[in-house]
Structure formats: C-alpha cells, structure tokens
Amino acid sequence: MTMTSGERVDSRRWWALAVVLAATFMALLDSFIVNVAIPSIQADLRASASDIQFILAGYTLAYAVLLITGSRLGDMFGRKRLFLIGMLGFVVASALCGAAPSSLYLILFRVLQGITAAAMMPQVLAMIQVSFPEREKAKAIGLYGATIGIATVSGQLLGGYLISQNLFGLGWRSVFLVNVPIGVAALLAGIPLLQESRNPSAKRLDLAGAIILTASLLALAFPLVQGREAGWPAWSFILLACFPAGLTLFIIYERKMLENGKSPLLSPSLFRDRSFSLGISLILVFYAIASALFFTLAVMLQQGFGYSALTSGLTYLPLGIGFFLASLASPKLVSRFGPAVLLVGAIITAGGIGYTLEIVHHHGGHLVWMALWPSLFIIGIGQGACAAPLIGTILSKVRQVNIGAASGVLTTATQLSTALGVCFVGIFFYRALDISALLDSHTRYAHAFTIALEFVLILSVIYAFLLIFLLKAGQQRHPEKLSVLRGRGVDSYGQLPESNPFQ
C-alpha cells in the first residue's frame, strides 16, 4: 500500500505501528538479553566455551546475512504475510529455546530465531514507509528509533531481573520464554490491524543472487563475530578477504540480471541514490560507536568490577531514558531546525563520551557504577537525536519500488556495524588488558576501558566530521533549498520537498 495524495489514510495505522514495534523490540532484545544468562546456561546444560560462542553468534549470524533476502520475499509475497510468518516462527523458536534440553539444541533453535527474525524485521521499516503519509513518517520513525534504544538498554536490565528473580523456577529459560506472550499478542493483533503491501515488479526471487550475497555477508560476519574469541586464526583473514571478491561478483551478476530484463535481488539504482549510499556509511559508523561502548562497558562492570547483570543493566538506564526522550523529540526538532539536529546530536554524543572518559580517568579502580549516570544520559540524548532522523533521511528519497530492498540493506548495515564496532574496539580493549595484567582487576579493566573509549571518541569525531562534510556539500549544491534554521516550508525531515542535504 503506497500513500498518494488522494488515498484515504488507514485510521488504525498507529495501532499497527505498535504491533511492528513490538516485533522490533523482541528481535533487538534477543541480541543482548542472552549475554546475562550465559553462566546459568553453562551450569545447567554443561555447555563448553565453544557452545556458548555459537549460542551467542548463531542468532546474530543468521539474522544479519538473511535480512536482504527477507526483504525481497516481503516485496514478492506481501510484507504483512512475511511479517506474520516471521513473527509466528520467532515465537515458536523462542519457546523451543526455552525448552532446549542441550546446548546443541539451543544453538539450532537460536539459528532458527535468527532466520525468522530476518523474515520479520525487514518488513517493519518498509511498512512504516508505505503506510504513513509524509507528515507523519518522522513521528513514526521517531518511535521506531525510541524502541531501538529501549530494546538495546533493556537487554541486560530485563535479563538480569529475570535471572535474579528466577521466576517460576525457570532460570535462564525465562529470557527466551518472555518473547512468547509478547509475540502471541502482537501476532493476534497484527492479523486484523496490518495492511498488506508488496512490490509489483518483484516477480520472482533471484536465488543465485541471494546465495552469492548470503555467502559474501557470511564471509564478513562470521570472522567478525567469532574471530576474536578464536584468537584470529588464518581462516578468519581468509574469509574476510573473500568478502570483497564475493561482493564484486554479486554486483556484476545483478547488473547482468538487469541487462537481461530480469528482476535482481538488489537493483543497482538503489545505490545510485547518493543520500542512500552515503547514509549507509553513516549508519555503519553510528552503530559501531554504540556497540563498542555497550560491549566494553558491560565487560568492565561485570568481569572487572564484579557487578551483577542486574546492576550492570541499571547502569545503562539513564542512557536509555535519554535516547527515548531525544528520539521522541527529534521529529519536531528536525522540522524546526533542519538537518543541523543530526550534527548537534553527533557533537553531544562525542561530548558525552569525552565526559565518560574523564569520569573513568578520575575514579580509576574506585569507580562506582552510578558515577557514570550523568555522562551516559548525555550520550543517550545525543544518540537519540541522531538515530531516527538519520534513518528517516536515508529512506526519504528512496523510490517506492526500492523501499523493501532499502529497508533490508539498512537493517543489515546496523547488524554488521554492531559486529564491526565490537571487533575493532575490542582489539584495543583486550590488548590493553593483556599489557596491564599485573594490576588489580578494577584498575586493569578501568584502564582498558579508557583505551577503548579513546577509540570510540575518535569514531564519534569521524562521524561528526562526515556529517559536516555532507551537510556542507548539500548546502553548496542547493543553497536556495536547504534552509536549515529558517523553518520555511521544510518537511518532517527538515528538508524542502524536492531537496535532500545528502544529494
């Protein structure tokens, strides 16, 4: 369903949004919540270190590499249909994870979770884009961004609570079973509320293209997720080297598909859109910053300082609150001040990271978790001001025929950037731990965290400079259109109807 000027707007669209946001919450929650259950899983299932790695990685890998294929299937068979099928599968897979009798079964069911999430999640942004009129898209995407923030922060907090309370004697199984009632309610509500939409030009699945792209993404994602834990063996570098070759092969194959009049998995025209291509690079840096910060802070608090999972989760609470509030406010701010809000958000994020660095430097091994609350709140404000407007800007000029593919690529980029951030900053974090092995645990981990934060700060500065460059370039190309602070005729993304600061 594509909105046109003469088409009646679905009066139930906000209830439908609540359904797809529930799915977003569950899928992202499962990327984080399992971390706090690892000790209980190891004790109960007698899982080895290798088993634990694959329990964590199985979901992420299956999810990341199949998102684009999932978006294409939604274009072909209907986004509502794929969403509901994915939701049903995710609920079943979550129940199976909660009932897993061994680590092997848990690994298999986690992979199934990832596959079903890859069918469900790419439909969310596509359905938002085609179901809301232009004047409401920014608000809807703002709520989507707020949901991302809540899910990211809730993982450790909710997981820590469930484990500590041991509800109904379920132990670690409750972190999976919590999805079941949420998923069933969303599934039942989604059947009458969601509207069907599809891409009429998507006639059939480009199976060869899907296989090439999936293999290429796996060659990138697998070593990023598993390489550090395995000590960066030779196979990890071989796989990483295969990624650009596989991607080149995919591009060549897709172009030939288009030349022969066939329907490619990803149309090359999607990446000829400057705002989309540049926006994806910004997404990669933005989510790498967030993932690196979350990962290293959690390791320092739990492994270095011995805090419980619940206490560690409470540390992130101000960040989540700041993210939520800024995400809700961002549509109005961008409508009034334009794309400059993105830059202000990037500067606030960098300032919050610098403030966190100063706090840890000052306290060192005597750091108390609540001392981080003010700086984490600032980081949450900055990231919340960036997340939703950035997504909205990237998708705002994508043609409707490419909206499903664009949603899949965007969601894939967020997943891969999460792995990239942990991988890149994790190298320096663990190197610093090795060098300072003679120090006491608190001081050692605090020192390693400051080293990691310095690189996170560098990434945040790079992100800010990329935004400055892109906004300046857009203003030079369209000085008469880009009225950032004047508030004249701008739409909900802070742009005039026919302009985009990234084009």
PDB file of C-alpha atoms in Angstrom, residues 367-480:
ATOM      1  CA  LEU A 367      34.785   3.750  40.002  1.00  0.00           C
ATOM      2  CA  VAL A 368      31.197   3.317  41.246  1.00  0.00           C
ATOM      3  CA  TRP A 369      28.623   2.439  38.607  1.00  0.00           C
ATOM      4  CA  MET A 370      26.261   5.330  39.413  1.00  0.00           C
ATOM      5  CA  ALA A 371      29.057   7.827  38.741  1.00  0.00           C
ATOM      6  CA  LEU A 372      28.534   7.096  35.038  1.00  0.00           C
ATOM      7  CA  TRP A 373      24.858   8.081  35.025  1.00  0.00           C
ATOM      8  CA  PRO A 374      25.273  11.781  34.036  1.00  0.00           C
ATOM      9  CA  SER A 375      27.589  11.103  31.096  1.00  0.00           C
ATOM     10  CA  LEU A 376      25.572   8.137  29.855  1.00  0.00           C
ATOM     11  CA  PHE A 377      22.424  10.276  29.916  1.00  0.00           C
ATOM     12  CA  ILE A 378      24.198  12.827  27.714  1.00  0.00           C
ATOM     13  CA  ILE A 379      25.276  10.084  25.300  1.00  0.00           C
ATOM     14  CA  GLY A 380      21.683   8.841  25.159  1.00  0.00           C
ATOM     15  CA  ILE A 381      20.419  12.329  24.310  1.00  0.00           C
ATOM     16  CA  GLY A 382      22.977  12.678  21.510  1.00  0.00           C
ATOM     17  CA  GLN A 383      22.360   9.250  20.012  1.00  0.00           C
ATOM     18  CA  GLY A 384      18.585   9.619  20.261  1.00  0.00           C
ATOM     19  CA  ALA A 385      18.771  12.933  18.418  1.00  0.00           C
ATOM     20  CA  CYS A 386      20.657  11.203  15.581  1.00  0.00           C
ATOM     21  CA  ALA A 387      19.085   7.759  15.222  1.00  0.00           C
ATOM     22  CA  ALA A 388      15.561   8.428  13.947  1.00  0.00           C
ATOM     23  CA  PRO A 389      16.370  11.482  11.760  1.00  0.00           C
ATOM     24  CA  LEU A 390      19.260   9.598  10.182  1.00  0.00           C
ATOM     25  CA  ILE A 391      17.040   6.648   9.268  1.00  0.00           C
ATOM     26  CA  GLY A 392      14.318   8.975   8.016  1.00  0.00           C
ATOM     27  CA  THR A 393      16.748  10.959   5.887  1.00  0.00           C
ATOM     28  CA  ILE A 394      18.252   7.831   4.345  1.00  0.00           C
ATOM     29  CA  LEU A 395      14.843   6.441   3.373  1.00  0.00           C
ATOM     30  CA  SER A 396      13.140   9.719   2.488  1.00  0.00           C
ATOM     31  CA  LYS A 397      14.249   9.831  -1.158  1.00  0.00           C
ATOM     32  CA  VAL A 398      14.274   6.100  -1.909  1.00  0.00           C
ATOM     33  CA  ARG A 399      11.803   5.247  -4.654  1.00  0.00           C
ATOM     34  CA  GLN A 400       8.814   3.164  -3.572  1.00  0.00           C
ATOM     35  CA  VAL A 401       9.869   0.353  -5.886  1.00  0.00           C
ATOM     36  CA  ASN A 402      13.118   0.027  -3.878  1.00  0.00           C
ATOM     37  CA  ILE A 403      11.749   0.644  -0.376  1.00  0.00           C
ATOM     38  CA  GLY A 404      11.695  -3.029   0.645  1.00  0.00           C
ATOM     39  CA  ALA A 405      15.281  -3.614  -0.506  1.00  0.00           C
ATOM     40  CA  ALA A 406      16.407  -0.357   1.111  1.00  0.00           C
ATOM     41  CA  SER A 407      14.892  -1.435   4.443  1.00  0.00           C
ATOM     42  CA  GLY A 408      16.712  -4.767   4.211  1.00  0.00           C
ATOM     43  CA  VAL A 409      20.055  -3.126   3.407  1.00  0.00           C
ATOM     44  CA  LEU A 410      19.609  -0.600   6.212  1.00  0.00           C
ATOM     45  CA  THR A 411      18.803  -3.275   8.804  1.00  0.00           C
ATOM     46  CA  THR A 412      21.714  -5.404   7.576  1.00  0.00           C
ATOM     47  CA  ALA A 413      24.065  -2.435   7.923  1.00  0.00           C
ATOM     48  CA  THR A 414      23.020  -1.909  11.548  1.00  0.00           C
ATOM     49  CA  GLN A 415      23.738  -5.560  12.363  1.00  0.00           C
ATOM     50  CA  LEU A 416      27.110  -5.650  10.610  1.00  0.00           C
ATOM     51  CA  SER A 417      28.178  -2.350  12.153  1.00  0.00           C
ATOM     52  CA  THR A 418      27.430  -3.778  15.596  1.00  0.00           C
ATOM     53  CA  ALA A 419      29.893  -6.595  14.932  1.00  0.00           C
ATOM     54  CA  LEU A 420      32.402  -4.179  13.377  1.00  0.00           C
ATOM     55  CA  GLY A 421      32.354  -1.896  16.412  1.00  0.00           C
ATOM     56  CA  VAL A 422      32.855  -4.735  18.897  1.00  0.00           C
ATOM     57  CA  CYS A 423      35.592  -6.240  16.736  1.00  0.00           C
ATOM     58  CA  PHE A 424      37.548  -3.036  16.102  1.00  0.00           C
ATOM     59  CA  VAL A 425      37.416  -1.509  19.587  1.00  0.00           C
ATOM     60  CA  GLY A 426      37.571  -4.935  21.256  1.00  0.00           C
ATOM     61  CA  ILE A 427      41.047  -5.464  19.788  1.00  0.00           C
ATOM     62  CA  PHE A 428      42.397  -2.439  21.664  1.00  0.00           C
ATOM     63  CA  PHE A 429      40.392  -3.211  24.804  1.00  0.00           C
ATOM     64  CA  TYR A 430      41.758  -6.723  25.206  1.00  0.00           C
ATOM     65  CA  ARG A 431      45.248  -5.661  24.166  1.00  0.00           C
ATOM     66  CA  ALA A 432      45.204  -3.109  26.984  1.00  0.00           C
ATOM     67  CA  LEU A 433      44.038  -5.819  29.401  1.00  0.00           C
ATOM     68  CA  ASP A 434      46.958  -8.045  28.407  1.00  0.00           C
ATOM     69  CA  ILE A 435      49.504  -5.256  28.824  1.00  0.00           C
ATOM     70  CA  SER A 436      48.233  -4.322  32.297  1.00  0.00           C
ATOM     71  CA  ALA A 437      47.972  -7.903  33.578  1.00  0.00           C
ATOM     72  CA  LEU A 438      49.945  -7.116  36.771  1.00  0.00           C
ATOM     73  CA  LEU A 439      47.444  -4.514  38.004  1.00  0.00           C
ATOM     74  CA  ASP A 440      44.496  -5.341  40.246  1.00  0.00           C
ATOM     75  CA  SER A 441      41.271  -6.275  38.451  1.00  0.00           C
ATOM     76  CA  HIS A 442      39.447  -2.980  38.993  1.00  0.00           C
ATOM     77  CA  THR A 443      42.333  -0.784  37.854  1.00  0.00           C
ATOM     78  CA  ARG A 444      43.183  -3.076  34.970  1.00  0.00           C
ATOM     79  CA  TYR A 445      39.689  -3.061  33.481  1.00  0.00           C
ATOM     80  CA  ALA A 446      39.203   0.659  34.102  1.00  0.00           C
ATOM     81  CA  HIS A 447      42.431   1.335  32.205  1.00  0.00           C
ATOM     82  CA  ALA A 448      41.409  -0.916  29.309  1.00  0.00           C
ATOM     83  CA  PHE A 449      38.011   0.797  29.168  1.00  0.00           C
ATOM     84  CA  THR A 450      39.631   4.231  28.885  1.00  0.00           C
ATOM     85  CA  ILE A 451      41.766   2.977  25.986  1.00  0.00           C
ATOM     86  CA  ALA A 452      38.635   1.627  24.273  1.00  0.00           C
ATOM     87  CA  LEU A 453      36.760   4.875  24.932  1.00  0.00           C
ATOM     88  CA  GLU A 454      39.523   6.869  23.257  1.00  0.00           C
ATOM     89  CA  PHE A 455      38.908   4.931  20.041  1.00  0.00           C
ATOM     90  CA  VAL A 456      35.127   5.262  20.456  1.00  0.00           C
ATOM     91  CA  LEU A 457      35.666   9.018  20.799  1.00  0.00           C
ATOM     92  CA  ILE A 458      37.714   9.021  17.593  1.00  0.00           C
ATOM     93  CA  LEU A 459      34.867   7.222  15.801  1.00  0.00           C
ATOM     94  CA  SER A 460      32.349   9.755  17.117  1.00  0.00           C
ATOM     95  CA  VAL A 461      34.501  12.649  15.867  1.00  0.00           C
ATOM     96  CA  ILE A 462      34.797  10.964  12.458  1.00  0.00           C
ATOM     97  CA  TYR A 463      31.008  10.621  12.394  1.00  0.00           C
ATOM     98  CA  ALA A 464      30.569  14.318  13.205  1.00  0.00           C
ATOM     99  CA  PHE A 465      33.033  15.374  10.505  1.00  0.00           C
ATOM    100  CA  LEU A 466      31.299  13.161   7.942  1.00  0.00           C
ATOM    101  CA  LEU A 467      28.032  14.911   8.761  1.00  0.00           C
ATOM    102  CA  ILE A 468      29.670  18.350   8.466  1.00  0.00           C
ATOM    103  CA  PHE A 469      31.120  17.427   5.087  1.00  0.00           C
ATOM    104  CA  LEU A 470      27.861  16.024   3.761  1.00  0.00           C
ATOM    105  CA  LEU A 471      25.673  18.868   5.020  1.00  0.00           C
ATOM    106  CA  LYS A 472      28.112  21.468   3.673  1.00  0.00           C
ATOM    107  CA  ALA A 473      28.238  19.726   0.299  1.00  0.00           C
ATOM    108  CA  GLY A 474      24.441  19.599   0.177  1.00  0.00           C
ATOM    109  CA  GLN A 475      24.167  23.287   1.062  1.00  0.00           C
ATOM    110  CA  GLN A 476      26.618  24.233  -1.690  1.00  0.00           C
ATOM    111  CA  ARG A 477      24.617  22.254  -4.244  1.00  0.00           C
ATOM    112  CA  HIS A 478      21.224  23.578  -3.083  1.00  0.00           C
ATOM    113  CA  PRO A 479      21.792  26.908  -1.252  1.00  0.00           C
ATOM    114  CA  GLU A 480      18.330  28.133  -2.175  1.00  0.00           C
TER     115      GLU A 480
END
